[in-house]
Coordinates of C-alpha atoms in Angstrom, one line a residue:
X1 CA 4.8 -77.6 -167.1
X2 CA 8.5 -76.3 -165.4
X3 CA 10.6 -77.9 -163.0
X4 CA 12.8 -75.7 -160.9
X5 CA 15.4 -77.1 -162.6
X6 CA 14.5 -76.2 -165.9
X7 CA 13.3 -72.1 -165.0
X8 CA 17.3 -71.7 -164.1
X9 CA 18.2 -73.7 -167.6
X10 CA 15.8 -70.2 -169.8
X11 CA 17.3 -67.7 -167.7
X12 CA 20.0 -67.7 -170.3
X13 CA 17.4 -68.6 -173.4
X14 CA 16.7 -64.1 -174.1
X15 CA 20.5 -63.9 -175.6
X16 CA 21.0 -67.4 -177.7
X17 CA 17.3 -67.3 -179.2
X18 CA 17.0 -63.7 -179.7
X19 CA 14.1 -61.1 -180.4
X20 CA 15.2 -60.2 -183.4
X21 CA 14.8 -56.7 -185.9
X22 CA 15.1 -56.1 -189.1
X23 CA 13.0 -56.1 -193.2
X24 CA 10.6 -57.7 -193.5
X25 CA 10.0 -61.5 -193.1
X26 CA 10.6 -63.8 -196.6
X27 CA 9.1 -66.4 -194.2
X28 CA 5.4 -66.6 -192.6
X29 CA 6.2 -66.9 -189.2
X30 CA 6.2 -69.8 -187.3
X31 CA 6.5 -72.1 -184.2
X32 CA 10.3 -73.9 -183.8
X33 CA 10.5 -77.2 -183.6
X34 CA 13.3 -79.8 -182.8
X35 CA 12.3 -81.2 -186.2
X36 CA 14.2 -78.1 -187.4
X37 CA 17.4 -79.4 -185.8
X38 CA 20.3 -77.0 -184.8
X39 CA 22.9 -77.0 -188.3
X40 CA 21.9 -74.6 -190.5
X41 CA 21.9 -76.2 -194.6
X42 CA 19.7 -75.0 -197.7
X43 CA 16.2 -76.2 -195.8
X44 CA 14.6 -73.1 -193.8
X45 CA 11.7 -75.5 -192.4
X46 CA 9.1 -74.8 -194.1
X47 CA 6.8 -77.6 -192.6
X48 CA 3.9 -77.6 -191.0
X49 CA 3.7 -75.8 -188.2
X50 CA 2.7 -76.4 -184.3
X51 CA -0.3 -73.8 -183.2
X52 CA 0.5 -70.6 -182.3
X53 CA 1.4 -70.0 -179.2
X54 CA -1.1 -66.9 -177.4
X55 CA 0.0 -63.6 -178.2
X56 CA -0.6 -62.8 -174.8
X57 CA 2.4 -63.6 -172.1
X58 CA 4.0 -62.3 -169.3
X59 CA 7.6 -62.0 -171.1
X60 CA 9.6 -62.3 -174.6
X61 CA 12.8 -63.6 -174.3
X62 CA 12.7 -64.6 -171.0
X63 CA 12.1 -68.1 -169.1
X64 CA 10.7 -69.5 -165.7
X65 CA 7.3 -67.6 -166.9
X66 CA 4.5 -67.5 -169.6
X67 CA 7.6 -67.0 -172.5
X68 CA 7.9 -66.4 -176.1
X69 CA 10.8 -65.8 -178.3
X70 CA 11.1 -64.1 -181.8
X71 CA 13.7 -64.9 -184.1
X72 CA 14.4 -62.9 -187.1
X73 CA 15.2 -65.8 -189.2
X74 CA 15.2 -69.9 -189.5
X75 CA 17.9 -70.3 -187.6
X76 CA 18.7 -70.6 -183.5
X77 CA 21.3 -68.8 -181.8
X78 CA 22.4 -65.6 -183.3
X79 CA 26.3 -65.1 -184.1
X80 CA 26.3 -69.0 -183.6
X81 CA 25.9 -70.7 -186.3
X82 CA 26.9 -74.2 -186.8
X83 CA 26.3 -75.4 -191.1
X84 CA 26.3 -79.0 -192.3
X85 CA 28.9 -79.9 -193.9
X86 CA 27.7 -81.2 -197.7
X87 CA 30.9 -83.7 -198.3
X88 CA 30.9 -85.4 -194.5
X89 CA 29.1 -85.7 -191.6
X90 CA 31.0 -82.8 -189.8
X91 CA 30.0 -79.7 -189.4
X92 CA 31.7 -76.1 -190.4
X93 CA 31.3 -73.2 -187.7
X94 CA 30.8 -70.2 -189.1
X95 CA 30.5 -68.2 -186.0
X96 CA 31.3 -69.3 -182.5
X97 CA 33.1 -71.8 -181.9
X98 CA 35.6 -72.4 -179.3
X99 CA 34.6 -72.0 -175.4
X100 CA 36.5 -72.9 -172.2
X101 CA 35.6 -75.4 -169.1
X102 CA 38.2 -73.8 -166.9
X103 CA 37.9 -69.8 -168.2
X104 CA 33.8 -69.7 -169.5
X105 CA 32.4 -72.0 -166.6
X106 CA 28.8 -71.2 -167.6
X107 CA 28.7 -72.3 -171.4
X108 CA 30.8 -75.2 -170.8
X109 CA 28.5 -76.3 -168.0
X110 CA 25.3 -75.4 -171.0
X111 CA 27.4 -78.0 -173.3
X112 CA 27.7 -80.5 -170.0
X113 CA 24.2 -80.6 -169.4
X114 CA 23.0 -81.4 -173.1
X115 CA 25.4 -84.0 -173.3
X116 CA 27.7 -82.2 -176.0
X117 CA 31.2 -83.9 -177.3
X118 CA 34.2 -81.3 -176.7
X119 CA 37.6 -82.0 -178.1
X120 CA 40.3 -80.1 -176.8
X121 CA 42.5 -77.6 -179.5
X122 CA 45.4 -79.4 -181.2
X123 CA 48.2 -77.6 -180.1
X124 CA 51.6 -79.8 -181.5
X125 CA 53.3 -78.0 -184.0
X126 CA 54.3 -74.6 -184.5
X127 CA 53.0 -71.9 -186.0
X128 CA 53.0 -69.6 -188.7
X129 CA 53.0 -66.0 -188.7
X130 CA 53.1 -63.6 -192.0
X131 CA 54.3 -59.8 -191.9
X132 CA 52.9 -56.8 -193.8
X133 CA 56.2 -56.9 -196.1
X134 CA 54.6 -60.3 -196.9
X135 CA 57.6 -62.5 -195.4
X136 CA 56.8 -65.7 -193.4
X137 CA 58.6 -66.9 -191.0
X138 CA 57.7 -70.4 -188.8
X139 CA 57.7 -70.6 -184.7
X140 CA 58.0 -73.1 -182.4
X141 CA 55.8 -73.9 -179.4
X142 CA 55.6 -71.0 -176.8
X143 CA 57.6 -68.8 -179.2
X144 CA 54.5 -68.1 -181.3
X145 CA 55.6 -65.1 -183.6
X146 CA 58.5 -63.3 -182.0
X147 CA 61.2 -61.6 -184.4
X148 CA 64.3 -62.6 -184.9
X149 CA 65.5 -59.1 -184.8
X150 CA 66.5 -58.3 -181.0
X151 CA 65.4 -54.8 -181.8
X152 CA 62.0 -55.7 -182.6
X153 CA 62.0 -58.0 -180.4
X154 CA 62.3 -56.3 -178.1
X155 CA 59.5 -53.4 -179.1
X156 CA 57.1 -56.3 -179.0
X157 CA 57.6 -57.7 -175.6
X158 CA 57.5 -53.3 -173.9
X159 CA 54.1 -53.6 -176.1
X160 CA 52.6 -56.6 -175.5
X161 CA 53.2 -55.8 -171.5
X162 CA 51.9 -52.2 -171.9
X163 CA 48.2 -53.3 -173.5
X164 CA 48.5 -56.1 -171.0
X165 CA 49.3 -54.1 -168.0
X166 CA 46.9 -51.0 -168.6
X167 CA 44.1 -53.6 -169.2
X168 CA 44.3 -55.4 -165.8
X169 CA 43.9 -52.4 -164.3
X170 CA 40.8 -51.5 -166.1
X171 CA 37.8 -51.2 -164.1
X172 CA 35.0 -53.0 -166.5
X173 CA 32.0 -51.8 -164.3
X174 CA 33.3 -48.2 -163.6
X175 CA 33.3 -46.1 -167.0
X176 CA 34.8 -43.0 -165.5
X177 CA 37.9 -44.8 -164.0
X178 CA 40.0 -44.4 -167.2
X179 CA 42.0 -41.6 -167.3
X180 CA 40.4 -39.1 -169.4
X181 CA 44.1 -38.1 -171.0
X182 CA 44.1 -41.2 -172.4
X183 CA 40.8 -41.1 -172.7
X184 CA 41.7 -41.4 -176.8
X185 CA 41.8 -43.7 -180.1
X186 CA 43.7 -46.9 -179.4
X187 CA 46.0 -45.1 -182.4
X188 CA 46.6 -42.1 -180.0
X189 CA 46.5 -43.9 -176.8
X190 CA 49.7 -46.2 -178.4
X191 CA 51.1 -42.9 -179.8
X192 CA 51.0 -41.5 -176.6
X193 CA 53.9 -44.1 -175.2
X194 CA 56.0 -43.7 -178.7
X195 CA 53.8 -47.5 -180.4
X196 CA 52.0 -46.1 -183.2
X197 CA 55.7 -44.4 -184.9
X198 CA 56.6 -47.6 -184.8
X199 CA 55.7 -49.5 -188.0
X200 CA 56.2 -52.8 -186.5
X201 CA 54.1 -52.0 -183.7
X202 CA 51.8 -50.1 -186.1
X203 CA 51.7 -53.2 -188.4
X204 CA 50.9 -55.4 -185.3
X205 CA 48.1 -53.1 -183.7
X206 CA 46.2 -52.6 -187.0
X207 CA 46.7 -56.8 -186.6
X208 CA 45.2 -56.8 -182.8
X209 CA 42.7 -54.8 -183.3
X210 CA 41.3 -56.7 -186.4
X211 CA 41.5 -59.8 -185.1
X212 CA 39.5 -59.2 -181.7
X213 CA 36.8 -56.2 -182.8
X214 CA 37.4 -55.6 -186.6
X215 CA 38.4 -52.3 -186.6
X216 CA 41.1 -50.5 -187.4
X217 CA 42.8 -48.5 -184.6
X218 CA 41.8 -44.7 -185.6
X219 CA 38.3 -46.4 -184.7
X220 CA 37.9 -47.5 -181.6
X221 CA 39.2 -46.3 -178.1
X222 CA 41.1 -47.2 -175.4
X223 CA 39.1 -47.6 -173.3
X224 CA 36.8 -49.8 -175.3
X225 CA 39.5 -51.9 -176.1
X226 CA 41.2 -52.3 -173.4
X227 CA 37.8 -53.4 -171.2
X228 CA 37.6 -55.9 -173.7
X229 CA 40.2 -57.3 -173.7
X230 CA 40.3 -57.4 -169.8
X231 CA 36.8 -58.8 -170.2
X232 CA 38.4 -62.5 -172.0
X233 CA 41.0 -62.7 -169.3
X234 CA 43.9 -60.4 -170.7
X235 CA 45.8 -60.8 -173.7
X236 CA 47.2 -63.6 -173.6
X237 CA 44.0 -65.3 -173.0
X238 CA 42.4 -63.8 -176.0
X239 CA 45.7 -64.9 -178.1
X240 CA 46.1 -69.1 -177.0
X241 CA 44.2 -72.6 -176.9
X242 CA 45.5 -74.1 -174.1
X243 CA 44.1 -74.8 -171.3
X244 CA 44.1 -70.4 -170.4
X245 CA 43.1 -69.8 -173.4
X246 CA 39.8 -68.7 -175.5
X247 CA 40.5 -71.1 -178.2
X248 CA 41.5 -74.3 -175.7
X249 CA 37.6 -76.8 -176.8
X250 CA 35.4 -76.9 -178.9
X251 CA 31.9 -78.4 -179.6
X252 CA 31.7 -81.4 -181.4
X253 CA 27.6 -81.1 -182.5
X254 CA 28.5 -77.3 -183.4
X255 CA 27.7 -74.4 -180.4
X256 CA 23.8 -74.1 -181.9
X257 CA 23.6 -77.3 -180.5
X258 CA 23.5 -75.0 -177.3
X259 CA 21.1 -72.6 -178.3
X260 CA 18.5 -75.4 -179.8
X261 CA 18.9 -77.8 -176.5
X262 CA 17.8 -74.3 -174.5
X263 CA 14.6 -74.4 -176.8
X264 CA 13.8 -78.0 -176.6
X265 CA 13.4 -76.9 -172.6
X266 CA 11.1 -74.5 -173.5
X267 CA 7.1 -75.1 -173.7
X268 CA 6.4 -76.5 -177.4
X269 CA 5.7 -73.5 -180.0
X270 CA 6.6 -70.8 -177.9
X271 CA 10.4 -70.3 -179.8
X272 CA 8.9 -68.2 -183.5
X273 CA 11.2 -68.3 -186.7
X274 CA 10.8 -66.4 -189.4
X275 CA 9.5 -63.2 -186.7
X276 CA 11.8 -60.1 -187.2
X277 CA 10.0 -57.6 -184.8
X278 CA 9.1 -54.7 -186.2
X279 CA 8.0 -52.3 -182.9
X280 CA 7.7 -52.5 -179.2
X281 CA 5.0 -50.1 -177.8
X282 CA 4.9 -49.5 -174.1
X283 CA 1.5 -48.6 -172.4
X284 CA 0.2 -48.6 -169.0
X285 CA 2.1 -51.3 -168.2
X286 CA 2.1 -53.6 -170.9
X287 CA 4.2 -53.9 -173.9
X288 CA 2.9 -53.9 -177.4
X289 CA 5.0 -56.4 -179.7
X290 CA 4.7 -56.4 -183.3
X291 CA 6.7 -58.9 -185.7
X292 CA 7.2 -57.6 -189.8
X293 CA 4.1 -60.0 -190.8
X294 CA 1.4 -57.9 -188.6
X295 CA 0.7 -60.2 -185.6
X296 CA 1.3 -59.0 -182.2
X297 CA 2.0 -60.1 -179.1
X298 CA 1.6 -58.4 -175.1
X299 CA 4.2 -59.1 -172.4
X300 CA 4.7 -57.2 -169.3
X301 CA 8.1 -57.2 -169.4
X302 CA 10.5 -57.3 -172.7
X303 CA 14.4 -58.2 -173.2
X304 CA 16.5 -56.8 -176.3
X305 CA 19.4 -59.5 -177.2
X306 CA 20.2 -58.1 -180.5
X307 CA 23.6 -56.1 -181.3
X308 CA 23.0 -52.1 -180.7
X309 CA 23.8 -51.1 -183.8
X310 CA 20.4 -53.0 -185.2
X311 CA 17.8 -51.4 -182.7
X312 CA 17.1 -48.6 -184.8
X313 CA 15.5 -51.4 -186.6
X314 CA 12.6 -51.1 -184.5
X315 CA 10.4 -48.6 -183.5
X316 CA 10.4 -48.1 -179.9
X317 CA 7.2 -46.1 -178.8
X318 CA 8.3 -43.9 -176.0
X319 CA 11.4 -43.7 -178.4
X320 CA 14.8 -44.9 -175.9
X321 CA 15.8 -42.8 -173.5
X322 CA 18.5 -40.0 -175.1
X323 CA 21.6 -42.4 -173.6
X324 CA 20.8 -45.1 -175.4
X325 CA 19.8 -44.1 -179.0
X326 CA 23.8 -41.7 -178.8
X327 CA 25.1 -44.8 -178.0
X328 CA 23.2 -46.8 -180.7
X329 CA 24.2 -43.9 -182.9
X330 CA 28.2 -44.0 -182.1
X331 CA 28.0 -48.0 -182.4
X332 CA 30.4 -49.2 -185.1
X333 CA 30.5 -53.4 -186.2
X334 CA 32.6 -55.3 -186.6
X335 CA 33.3 -55.7 -190.1
X336 CA 34.4 -59.7 -190.1
X337 CA 34.1 -63.1 -192.1
X338 CA 35.0 -66.5 -191.4
X339 CA 35.9 -68.9 -193.7
X340 CA 36.4 -72.6 -193.1
X341 CA 38.0 -74.5 -195.7
X342 CA 37.6 -78.8 -195.5
X343 CA 40.3 -80.8 -196.8
X344 CA 40.5 -85.0 -196.6
X345 CA 43.0 -84.9 -194.0
X346 CA 45.3 -82.7 -191.5
X347 CA 48.1 -82.1 -194.2
X348 CA 49.2 -79.7 -191.6
X349 CA 49.8 -81.9 -188.9
X350 CA 51.8 -84.3 -191.3
X351 CA 54.0 -81.4 -191.6
X352 CA 54.8 -80.0 -187.9
X353 CA 52.3 -77.5 -188.3
X354 CA 50.0 -77.1 -185.5
X355 CA 46.8 -74.8 -187.8
X356 CA 47.7 -71.5 -186.5
X357 CA 48.6 -68.8 -188.6
X358 CA 48.5 -64.7 -188.7
X359 CA 49.5 -62.7 -191.3
X360 CA 49.3 -58.6 -191.5
X361 CA 49.1 -58.3 -195.1
X362 CA 46.0 -60.6 -195.9
X363 CA 43.1 -61.5 -197.3
X364 CA 43.3 -64.0 -194.8
X365 CA 44.1 -62.5 -191.7
X366 CA 44.0 -65.2 -189.1
X367 CA 43.3 -69.1 -188.0
X368 CA 42.9 -71.7 -186.5
X369 CA 42.5 -75.6 -187.2
X370 CA 39.6 -78.0 -186.1
X371 CA 40.1 -81.8 -186.8
X372 CA 38.1 -84.7 -185.4
X373 CA 39.2 -88.5 -187.4
X374 CA 35.6 -89.5 -185.8
X375 CA 33.8 -87.5 -188.6
X376 CA 36.9 -87.1 -191.3
X377 CA 36.2 -83.0 -190.5
X378 CA 40.2 -81.9 -191.4
X379 CA 39.2 -77.8 -191.3
X380 CA 41.0 -74.7 -191.5
X381 CA 39.8 -71.6 -189.9
X382 CA 39.9 -68.6 -191.2
X383 CA 39.0 -65.1 -190.4
X384 CA 38.6 -62.2 -192.5
X385 CA 38.4 -59.0 -190.9
X386 CA 38.8 -55.3 -190.5
X387 CA 40.0 -52.9 -193.4
X388 CA 41.2 -55.9 -195.3
X389 CA 38.3 -58.2 -194.8
X390 CA 35.9 -54.3 -196.6
X391 CA 38.6 -54.8 -198.9
X392 CA 38.3 -58.3 -199.5
X393 CA 34.2 -58.2 -199.7
X394 CA 34.4 -55.8 -202.9
X395 CA 35.7 -59.2 -204.7
X396 CA 33.0 -61.2 -206.8
X397 CA 32.3 -65.0 -204.5
X398 CA 34.1 -67.1 -206.7
X399 CA 37.6 -64.9 -205.9
X400 CA 36.9 -64.4 -202.2
X401 CA 37.1 -67.9 -202.0
X402 CA 40.4 -68.2 -204.5
X403 CA 42.1 -65.1 -202.9
X404 CA 42.2 -67.5 -199.5
X405 CA 43.1 -70.2 -201.1
X406 CA 46.2 -68.6 -202.6
X407 CA 46.7 -67.0 -199.8
X408 CA 47.1 -70.2 -197.4
X409 CA 49.2 -71.6 -200.8
X410 CA 51.8 -68.8 -200.2
X411 CA 51.6 -68.7 -196.1
X412 CA 52.0 -72.5 -196.3
X413 CA 55.2 -72.2 -198.6
X414 CA 55.7 -73.9 -202.1
X415 CA 55.7 -77.6 -200.3
X416 CA 52.8 -77.2 -199.2
X417 CA 50.6 -75.1 -201.4
X418 CA 49.2 -78.0 -203.4
X419 CA 48.2 -79.5 -200.5
X420 CA 46.8 -75.8 -199.2
X421 CA 44.6 -75.8 -202.5
X422 CA 43.7 -79.4 -203.2
X423 CA 40.3 -77.7 -200.3
X424 CA 37.6 -80.7 -200.3
X425 CA 34.6 -78.0 -199.3
X426 CA 34.8 -73.8 -198.7
X427 CA 31.9 -72.8 -196.2
X428 CA 32.0 -68.7 -195.7
X429 CA 29.5 -65.9 -194.5
X430 CA 29.8 -62.0 -194.2
X431 CA 28.3 -60.8 -190.9
X432 CA 28.8 -57.5 -192.0
X433 CA 26.4 -58.6 -195.1
X434 CA 24.1 -60.4 -192.7
X435 CA 21.4 -57.9 -192.4
X436 CA 20.1 -59.4 -188.7
X437 CA 23.8 -58.6 -187.2
X438 CA 25.4 -56.0 -189.6
X439 CA 28.6 -56.9 -188.2
X440 CA 30.8 -59.3 -185.6
X441 CA 32.0 -59.6 -183.0
X442 CA 30.9 -57.3 -181.7
X443 CA 30.1 -53.5 -181.4
X444 CA 32.9 -50.8 -181.4
X445 CA 33.0 -47.7 -179.8
X446 CA 35.1 -44.8 -180.3
X447 CA 37.2 -42.5 -178.1
X448 CA 35.6 -41.1 -175.1
X449 CA 32.4 -43.5 -175.9
X450 CA 32.6 -46.1 -172.9
X451 CA 33.5 -43.0 -170.6
X452 CA 30.0 -41.4 -171.8
X453 CA 27.3 -43.9 -172.5
X454 CA 28.9 -47.7 -170.7
X455 CA 25.6 -47.3 -168.1
X456 CA 23.1 -46.4 -170.7
X457 CA 24.0 -49.7 -172.5
X458 CA 22.9 -51.5 -169.6
X459 CA 20.0 -50.0 -168.1
X460 CA 16.3 -51.1 -168.6
X461 CA 14.1 -48.5 -169.9
X462 CA 10.6 -49.0 -168.4
X463 CA 9.4 -52.6 -169.0
X464 CA 12.1 -53.3 -171.6
X465 CA 15.8 -55.1 -170.4
X466 CA 18.6 -55.4 -172.7
X467 CA 20.5 -58.1 -173.3
X468 CA 23.2 -59.3 -176.4
X469 CA 27.1 -59.7 -175.5
X470 CA 28.3 -56.0 -175.9
X471 CA 26.1 -55.9 -172.8
X472 CA 28.3 -58.6 -170.9
X473 CA 30.6 -57.7 -167.8
X474 CA 33.4 -60.7 -169.0
X475 CA 33.5 -62.4 -171.9
X476 CA 32.0 -59.5 -174.3
X477 CA 32.1 -60.7 -177.4
X478 CA 32.1 -64.0 -177.0
X479 CA 29.2 -66.7 -176.4
X480 CA 30.1 -67.0 -172.3
X481 CA 29.0 -63.4 -172.3
X482 CA 26.0 -64.1 -174.6
X483 CA 24.8 -66.6 -172.1
X484 CA 25.8 -64.2 -168.9
X485 CA 24.4 -61.0 -170.7
X486 CA 21.0 -62.9 -170.8
X487 CA 21.1 -64.3 -167.5
X488 CA 21.7 -60.6 -166.0
X489 CA 18.9 -59.1 -168.1
X490 CA 16.4 -62.6 -167.3
X491 CA 17.4 -62.0 -163.1
X492 CA 16.4 -57.9 -164.0
X493 CA 12.8 -59.2 -165.4
X494 CA 12.0 -62.1 -162.8
X495 CA 13.0 -59.7 -159.8
X496 CA 10.8 -57.1 -161.3
X497 CA 8.3 -59.5 -161.7
X498 CA 8.4 -60.5 -157.9
X499 CA 8.1 -56.5 -156.8
X500 CA 5.2 -56.4 -159.0
X501 CA 3.7 -59.5 -157.4
X502 CA 4.5 -58.2 -153.8
X503 CA 2.9 -54.9 -154.7

C-alpha cells in the first residue's frame, strides 16, 4: 500500500535498482528482502524467499504503480557498492562515495529522509602531487599542486581557465550549439589552443581525463568532456572537497543504504535479485521481459537503467532505433578501479597531511581519505584509472595490491613509507571486469558523437524509457545524476500511463 509520500519516493528507484542485462545468472532469481542488508559481503543471500511477485505488472523499474525491479546480482545500488570490512565495524566504499548537501540536493534529501549519517570531508592538511617524472611535491591548503616553476604555473593557470570557461559555455540540452570546428577529441581541442604540445599540460590533461571519466584525451570528444564537466558544476567543483566540491560529504552507513532504503519502501517481493534480463519484446502495447532463468513478466512500461555499453547484451524486439544502436556502438566505458586501504590510525593526519593525493605516474592515480573514529575507520580511497588502470589490471592479484601499497610508500615519502605499508585491510573492485558494468564511472563518447547522438540518449522507444547516470543533464557519472535520471524516466512513465488512462 502506497501513500502519496511513498509513491513520490519510489519515482527515483529506477536508477538505483537496475533492470540489468548479462550472462546466465549464477543464482536463482528471487525477491530481495531487508534481511539481505545493504553491505556487500561473502554471503550472497541465498536464504528462503518470500513468494515471487506477479508476472504481470504496470511498470518494470519504476514506482507508484504495480512495480517490479530486476537486479542482475545480489547487491542493490549499481555502482554504489558499500562493502563490509572484515577487520572492523566500518565499510569500504568501492563505488559512489561522496555527496554534497548544497550542489547535490536530491541525493542529500534521500540521505536525510532515510536517517543516514553524513560526515564532512576532512580538509585540514597538505596535499601531495607527483608528476609524470616521479617528482613529489607537497602543497599547502589553497595552493593544491601549483608548480614552483613560474612558467609552468602560468601555463597551468591558462589551461585550467580555458577548460573552466569553455565548460561554462556548454548548453547541456542543446547538442548542436557546440562549435563544429572544435568538435574534435579533447587532445586535438587542446592542440587548437597550443596546449597539447606542452609536456606539462599534456600530462595534466591525461591525469584530468583519467580521473573524471577513466579515459585518455585522445579517446574522448572535447564536447563530451566539457559537457560532463559542466554537468558537475565545473572543473573546480569536480576536483575539490570544500562546501562547493563534489567530495564534500560521505555517508557513514554507505551510499548503498540509499538504494536498500528505497527498496524497503516498495511492496515486499517486488525487487528481484539474481535476475539479469535476457530479452525485451514489445508487442501490442505490452512489453514482455524475460530474465536468464526463463521467467517472463508483462509490463505496460519498462525503464532501462543500465549503462549504455551493455545494452547490446539484451535482445530487443523490435530492435532499438538506428540512432540508439549507433550510440551504443560508439560508447566506451571508463577504465576504472578503486582500492580502499584501511589502517589502524590516520597517520597522514599526524604528519600534517589531508590524505588527498594525485599522481600522474601511477599506478595510484589519485585519492582521498575517509576516517571516522567512532567506527575505528581510517582509510585511503585509492583510484586507478585510464591507461594506467589498463596496465595495472594485467598484473596478478597479489601484485596489484603490492604495487599500490608500495606506490603510496613512495609518494608519502621515506619518513611515512612504513606507515603506508602497514595496511590493516585491502579491498578493491575493477569496474572494467564487472560483467554487468564493464567499466566506470560512466560511458564516454568520442569526437562529434554527442552532437550526433545526444538526443537519442534519452529518447523513449515505444514503451521503453531510458535512465542511467549517463543520461542525466546534471551530475553525469555521479549518484546525484543516477537519481535524477531515474526521476526523469519515472516521470515519463507516469505521464504516459496517465495519458493512456485518459484515452
